[in-house]
Amino acid sequence: MRAIGFTSNGGPEVLEVIDAPEPAPGPGQVLIRVAYAGVNFAEIQHRRGEFGEPDGHGGYDIPGLEVSGTVVALGPGAHGPAVGERVAAYLPAFGGYAELAVAEAEFVRTVGELPLAQAAGVPCVYPTAYGVLTDAGRLRAGETVLVHAAAGGVGSAAARIARALGAGLVLGTVRSPGKAEAAQTLGYDAVFARDGFTEAVLEHTAGRGADLVLDPVGGAVRRASLNVLAPFGRVVVYGDLARDPDWTADAWDLWKNNRAVVGYNIGDVARRSPASIGAHLASALSALASGALAHEPPAVVPPAGIAGLHRRFEAGATRGKSVLDIGELATA
Ligand SMILES: NC(=O)c1ccc[n+]([C@@H]2O[C@H](COP(=O)([O-])OP(=O)(O)OC[C@H]3O[C@@H](n4cnc5c(N)ncnc54)[C@H](OP(=O)(O)O)[C@@H]3O)[C@@H](O)[C@H]2O)c1
């Protein structure tokens, strides 16, 4: 089969089309002919080497955390989807940028009437968005939610889900005023530039602050987010784009100000609470298909465009969700 992979860590130029052996489904696994692969920031981290050097058979790694496609075979004891069914799957061990991918059956769900291009951007993004809002963030109806990296895949999904779950006010931040304007239609009451966001949040909440902040950025943004929490507010930490791993919360600050910092990591959830991922994935797919959850179509990128797309991710120049058209790999 054809796939996009890399044999050494580095910039987007290390991504190349490779011929790889066809995978076979093991016990409890499902073999999927991939139609589209969602593209996530984690794949930039994977390519750069933040998850280690390529260690796949053949000396390459194939990135890709989420796919949509058609079931072609089931491994021994795999229950759930049937051969021929159109599905979406979360792949915690990567492998999505390929014509065939193997997924654990517990992370595979039928897409129903949802178009496959749309479904490819759901299996990692939506369980994460539900997870940060509900499992970690404990969102309650009427609360104010602030989403950093608001224009991104997880950010824009979280904004719409927050609204569907009854949030009172949904605010977002992005890197520049121009991008804020472009992100306004993604489901927010207001989006503003991250510089000086605390003043904007206080202005929109009559000085009360946010009940829940979703923060994949970190650094100065994380510190400022704590200072803009309403009483019993929560900052959910689910990334560290600013690369400030030495930051630690101050127990006295949390105690004296009724604040909380909560972590969320889908990889850990996949290992220790896998059923919740399947449940969130099923909810998202059915809510998107029925129209209960608003969405906009993803940007569909051909295989030849993957390096350029990774560059745009690194420059913060993407908006909403992008998916890779794996069907075109045969001719790439
Ligand atoms: N913990 C988990 O389980 C989990 C699961 C999925 C994703 N994530 C994390 O969630 C975040 C969003 O993922 P995504 O795939 O949806 O990506 P994305 O939000 O579509 O793209 C990344 C966005 O991050 C912002 N950003 C801020 N600082 C940045 C920096 N130094 N370099 C590059 N971008 C920066 C940019 O938007 P601005 O214009 O706003 O700066 C950029 O558009 C990532 O940090 C990812 O690792 C975590």
mmCIF file with all atom_site columns, C-alpha atoms in Angstrom, residues 53-147:
data_model
loop_
_atom_site.group_PDB
_atom_site.id
_atom_site.type_symbol
_atom_site.label_atom_id
_atom_site.label_alt_id
_atom_site.label_comp_id
_atom_site.label_asym_id
_atom_site.label_entity_id
_atom_site.label_seq_id
_atom_site.pdbx_PDB_ins_code
_atom_site.Cartn_x
_atom_site.Cartn_y
_atom_site.Cartn_z
_atom_site.occupancy
_atom_site.B_iso_or_equiv
_atom_site.pdbx_formal_charge
_atom_site.auth_seq_id
_atom_site.auth_comp_id
_atom_site.auth_asym_id
_atom_site.auth_atom_id
_atom_site.pdbx_PDB_model_num
ATOM 1  C CA . GLU A 1 53  ? 12.635  8.771   16.420 1.00 0.00 ? 53  GLU A CA 1
ATOM 2  C CA . PRO A 1 54  ? 10.847  6.723   13.710 1.00 0.00 ? 54  PRO A CA 1
ATOM 3  C CA . ASP A 1 55  ? 10.737  3.144   14.946 1.00 0.00 ? 55  ASP A CA 1
ATOM 4  C CA . GLY A 1 56  ? 8.242   1.463   12.618 1.00 0.00 ? 56  GLY A CA 1
ATOM 5  C CA . HIS A 1 57  ? 9.113   -1.706  10.694 1.00 0.00 ? 57  HIS A CA 1
ATOM 6  C CA . GLY A 1 58  ? 11.122  -0.622  7.657  1.00 0.00 ? 58  GLY A CA 1
ATOM 7  C CA . GLY A 1 59  ? 12.619  2.348   9.500  1.00 0.00 ? 59  GLY A CA 1
ATOM 8  C CA . TYR A 1 60  ? 9.761   4.796   8.931  1.00 0.00 ? 60  TYR A CA 1
ATOM 9  C CA . ASP A 1 61  ? 6.798   6.116   10.898 1.00 0.00 ? 61  ASP A CA 1
ATOM 10 C CA . ILE A 1 62  ? 3.375   6.837   9.373  1.00 0.00 ? 62  ILE A CA 1
ATOM 11 C CA . PRO A 1 63  ? 1.657   9.736   11.172 1.00 0.00 ? 63  PRO A CA 1
ATOM 12 C CA . GLY A 1 64  ? -2.103  10.227  11.460 1.00 0.00 ? 64  GLY A CA 1
ATOM 13 C CA . LEU A 1 65  ? -4.383  9.985   14.504 1.00 0.00 ? 65  LEU A CA 1
ATOM 14 C CA . GLU A 1 66  ? -7.794  9.818   12.854 1.00 0.00 ? 66  GLU A CA 1
ATOM 15 C CA . VAL A 1 67  ? -9.335  8.445   9.671  1.00 0.00 ? 67  VAL A CA 1
ATOM 16 C CA . SER A 1 68  ? -12.579 7.719   7.886  1.00 0.00 ? 68  SER A CA 1
ATOM 17 C CA . GLY A 1 69  ? -13.113 4.930   5.378  1.00 0.00 ? 69  GLY A CA 1
ATOM 18 C CA . THR A 1 70  ? -14.617 1.492   4.813  1.00 0.00 ? 70  THR A CA 1
ATOM 19 C CA . VAL A 1 71  ? -14.104 -1.672  6.866  1.00 0.00 ? 71  VAL A CA 1
ATOM 20 C CA . VAL A 1 72  ? -12.346 -4.366  4.797  1.00 0.00 ? 72  VAL A CA 1
ATOM 21 C CA . ALA A 1 73  ? -11.633 -7.039  7.436  1.00 0.00 ? 73  ALA A CA 1
ATOM 22 C CA . LEU A 1 74  ? -12.071 -7.847  11.112 1.00 0.00 ? 74  LEU A CA 1
ATOM 23 C CA . GLY A 1 75  ? -9.466  -9.450  13.341 1.00 0.00 ? 75  GLY A CA 1
ATOM 24 C CA . PRO A 1 76  ? -10.335 -12.363 15.663 1.00 0.00 ? 76  PRO A CA 1
ATOM 25 C CA . GLY A 1 77  ? -12.911 -11.344 18.267 1.00 0.00 ? 77  GLY A CA 1
ATOM 26 C CA . ALA A 1 78  ? -13.437 -7.831  16.858 1.00 0.00 ? 78  ALA A CA 1
ATOM 27 C CA . HIS A 1 79  ? -17.008 -6.676  17.506 1.00 0.00 ? 79  HIS A CA 1
ATOM 28 C CA . GLY A 1 80  ? -18.906 -3.641  16.317 1.00 0.00 ? 80  GLY A CA 1
ATOM 29 C CA . PRO A 1 81  ? -18.486 -2.527  12.721 1.00 0.00 ? 81  PRO A CA 1
ATOM 30 C CA . ALA A 1 82  ? -19.241 -4.889  9.833  1.00 0.00 ? 82  ALA A CA 1
ATOM 31 C CA . VAL A 1 83  ? -17.197 -5.435  6.676  1.00 0.00 ? 83  VAL A CA 1
ATOM 32 C CA . GLY A 1 84  ? -18.276 -2.825  4.118  1.00 0.00 ? 84  GLY A CA 1
ATOM 33 C CA . GLU A 1 85  ? -19.472 -0.332  6.744  1.00 0.00 ? 85  GLU A CA 1
ATOM 34 C CA . ARG A 1 86  ? -18.413 3.330   6.497  1.00 0.00 ? 86  ARG A CA 1
ATOM 35 C CA . VAL A 1 87  ? -16.612 4.219   9.707  1.00 0.00 ? 87  VAL A CA 1
ATOM 36 C CA . ALA A 1 88  ? -14.438 6.737   11.508 1.00 0.00 ? 88  ALA A CA 1
ATOM 37 C CA . ALA A 1 89  ? -11.593 5.621   13.788 1.00 0.00 ? 89  ALA A CA 1
ATOM 38 C CA . TYR A 1 90  ? -9.204  7.080   16.336 1.00 0.00 ? 90  TYR A CA 1
ATOM 39 C CA . LEU A 1 91  ? -5.660  5.689   16.015 1.00 0.00 ? 91  LEU A CA 1
ATOM 40 C CA . PRO A 1 92  ? -3.707  6.343   19.248 1.00 0.00 ? 92  PRO A CA 1
ATOM 41 C CA . ALA A 1 93  ? -0.628  4.628   17.776 1.00 0.00 ? 93  ALA A CA 1
ATOM 42 C CA . PHE A 1 94  ? -0.794  6.700   14.543 1.00 0.00 ? 94  PHE A CA 1
ATOM 43 C CA . GLY A 1 95  ? -0.791  5.237   10.998 1.00 0.00 ? 95  GLY A CA 1
ATOM 44 C CA . GLY A 1 96  ? -3.622  7.268   9.437  1.00 0.00 ? 96  GLY A CA 1
ATOM 45 C CA . TYR A 1 97  ? -1.765  8.785   6.444  1.00 0.00 ? 97  TYR A CA 1
ATOM 46 C CA . ALA A 1 98  ? -2.059  5.463   4.573  1.00 0.00 ? 98  ALA A CA 1
ATOM 47 C CA . GLU A 1 99  ? -4.331  3.570   2.193  1.00 0.00 ? 99  GLU A CA 1
ATOM 48 C CA . LEU A 1 100 ? -4.989  0.943   4.889  1.00 0.00 ? 100 LEU A CA 1
ATOM 49 C CA . ALA A 1 101 ? -5.014  1.411   8.661  1.00 0.00 ? 101 ALA A CA 1
ATOM 50 C CA . VAL A 1 102 ? -5.599  -0.932  11.582 1.00 0.00 ? 102 VAL A CA 1
ATOM 51 C CA . ALA A 1 103 ? -7.694  0.348   14.505 1.00 0.00 ? 103 ALA A CA 1
ATOM 52 C CA . GLU A 1 104 ? -8.832  -1.102  17.823 1.00 0.00 ? 104 GLU A CA 1
ATOM 53 C CA . ALA A 1 105 ? -12.566 -1.903  17.411 1.00 0.00 ? 105 ALA A CA 1
ATOM 54 C CA . GLU A 1 106 ? -13.386 0.108   20.547 1.00 0.00 ? 106 GLU A CA 1
ATOM 55 C CA . PHE A 1 107 ? -12.202 3.285   18.746 1.00 0.00 ? 107 PHE A CA 1
ATOM 56 C CA . VAL A 1 108 ? -14.184 2.617   15.535 1.00 0.00 ? 108 VAL A CA 1
ATOM 57 C CA . ARG A 1 109 ? -17.726 3.907   14.986 1.00 0.00 ? 109 ARG A CA 1
ATOM 58 C CA . THR A 1 110 ? -20.129 3.997   12.036 1.00 0.00 ? 110 THR A CA 1
ATOM 59 C CA . VAL A 1 111 ? -20.434 7.431   10.394 1.00 0.00 ? 111 VAL A CA 1
ATOM 60 C CA . GLY A 1 112 ? -24.075 7.037   9.318  1.00 0.00 ? 112 GLY A CA 1
ATOM 61 C CA . GLU A 1 113 ? -25.005 9.726   6.807  1.00 0.00 ? 113 GLU A CA 1
ATOM 62 C CA . LEU A 1 114 ? -22.044 11.987  7.599  1.00 0.00 ? 114 LEU A CA 1
ATOM 63 C CA . PRO A 1 115 ? -19.793 12.536  4.535  1.00 0.00 ? 115 PRO A CA 1
ATOM 64 C CA . LEU A 1 116 ? -16.473 10.683  4.874  1.00 0.00 ? 116 LEU A CA 1
ATOM 65 C CA . ALA A 1 117 ? -14.436 13.891  4.422  1.00 0.00 ? 117 ALA A CA 1
ATOM 66 C CA . GLN A 1 118 ? -16.272 15.438  7.382  1.00 0.00 ? 118 GLN A CA 1
ATOM 67 C CA . ALA A 1 119 ? -16.032 12.255  9.471  1.00 0.00 ? 119 ALA A CA 1
ATOM 68 C CA . ALA A 1 120 ? -12.224 12.057  9.166  1.00 0.00 ? 120 ALA A CA 1
ATOM 69 C CA . GLY A 1 121 ? -11.820 15.134  11.358 1.00 0.00 ? 121 GLY A CA 1
ATOM 70 C CA . VAL A 1 122 ? -13.919 13.742  14.201 1.00 0.00 ? 122 VAL A CA 1
ATOM 71 C CA . PRO A 1 123 ? -12.276 10.688  15.927 1.00 0.00 ? 123 PRO A CA 1
ATOM 72 C CA . CYS A 1 124 ? -9.416  12.480  17.737 1.00 0.00 ? 124 CYS A CA 1
ATOM 73 C CA . VAL A 1 125 ? -10.709 16.057  17.741 1.00 0.00 ? 125 VAL A CA 1
ATOM 74 C CA . TYR A 1 126 ? -14.237 15.561  19.104 1.00 0.00 ? 126 TYR A CA 1
ATOM 75 C CA . PRO A 1 127 ? -13.463 13.116  21.952 1.00 0.00 ? 127 PRO A CA 1
ATOM 76 C CA . THR A 1 128 ? -10.732 15.598  22.953 1.00 0.00 ? 128 THR A CA 1
ATOM 77 C CA . ALA A 1 129 ? -13.138 18.531  22.754 1.00 0.00 ? 129 ALA A CA 1
ATOM 78 C CA . TYR A 1 130 ? -15.818 16.666  24.759 1.00 0.00 ? 130 TYR A CA 1
ATOM 79 C CA . GLY A 1 131 ? -13.125 15.476  27.180 1.00 0.00 ? 131 GLY A CA 1
ATOM 80 C CA . VAL A 1 132 ? -11.696 18.913  27.943 1.00 0.00 ? 132 VAL A CA 1
ATOM 81 C CA . LEU A 1 133 ? -15.167 20.421  28.324 1.00 0.00 ? 133 LEU A CA 1
ATOM 82 C CA . THR A 1 134 ? -16.884 17.686  30.344 1.00 0.00 ? 134 THR A CA 1
ATOM 83 C CA . ASP A 1 135 ? -14.555 15.032  31.828 1.00 0.00 ? 135 ASP A CA 1
ATOM 84 C CA . ALA A 1 136 ? -11.794 17.513  32.743 1.00 0.00 ? 136 ALA A CA 1
ATOM 85 C CA . GLY A 1 137 ? -13.581 20.874  32.635 1.00 0.00 ? 137 GLY A CA 1
ATOM 86 C CA . ARG A 1 138 ? -16.883 19.859  34.316 1.00 0.00 ? 138 ARG A CA 1
ATOM 87 C CA . LEU A 1 139 ? -18.804 22.410  32.239 1.00 0.00 ? 139 LEU A CA 1
ATOM 88 C CA . ARG A 1 140 ? -22.195 23.401  33.648 1.00 0.00 ? 140 ARG A CA 1
ATOM 89 C CA . ALA A 1 141 ? -25.065 25.135  31.852 1.00 0.00 ? 141 ALA A CA 1
ATOM 90 C CA . GLY A 1 142 ? -24.809 28.910  31.796 1.00 0.00 ? 142 GLY A CA 1
ATOM 91 C CA . GLU A 1 143 ? -21.043 29.041  32.358 1.00 0.00 ? 143 GLU A CA 1
ATOM 92 C CA . THR A 1 144 ? -18.598 31.229  30.420 1.00 0.00 ? 144 THR A CA 1
ATOM 93 C CA . VAL A 1 145 ? -16.015 29.282  28.392 1.00 0.00 ? 145 VAL A CA 1
ATOM 94 C CA . LEU A 1 146 ? -12.801 30.797  27.004 1.00 0.00 ? 146 LEU A CA 1
ATOM 95 C CA . VAL A 1 147 ? -11.063 28.833  24.217 1.00 0.00 ? 147 VAL A CA 1
#
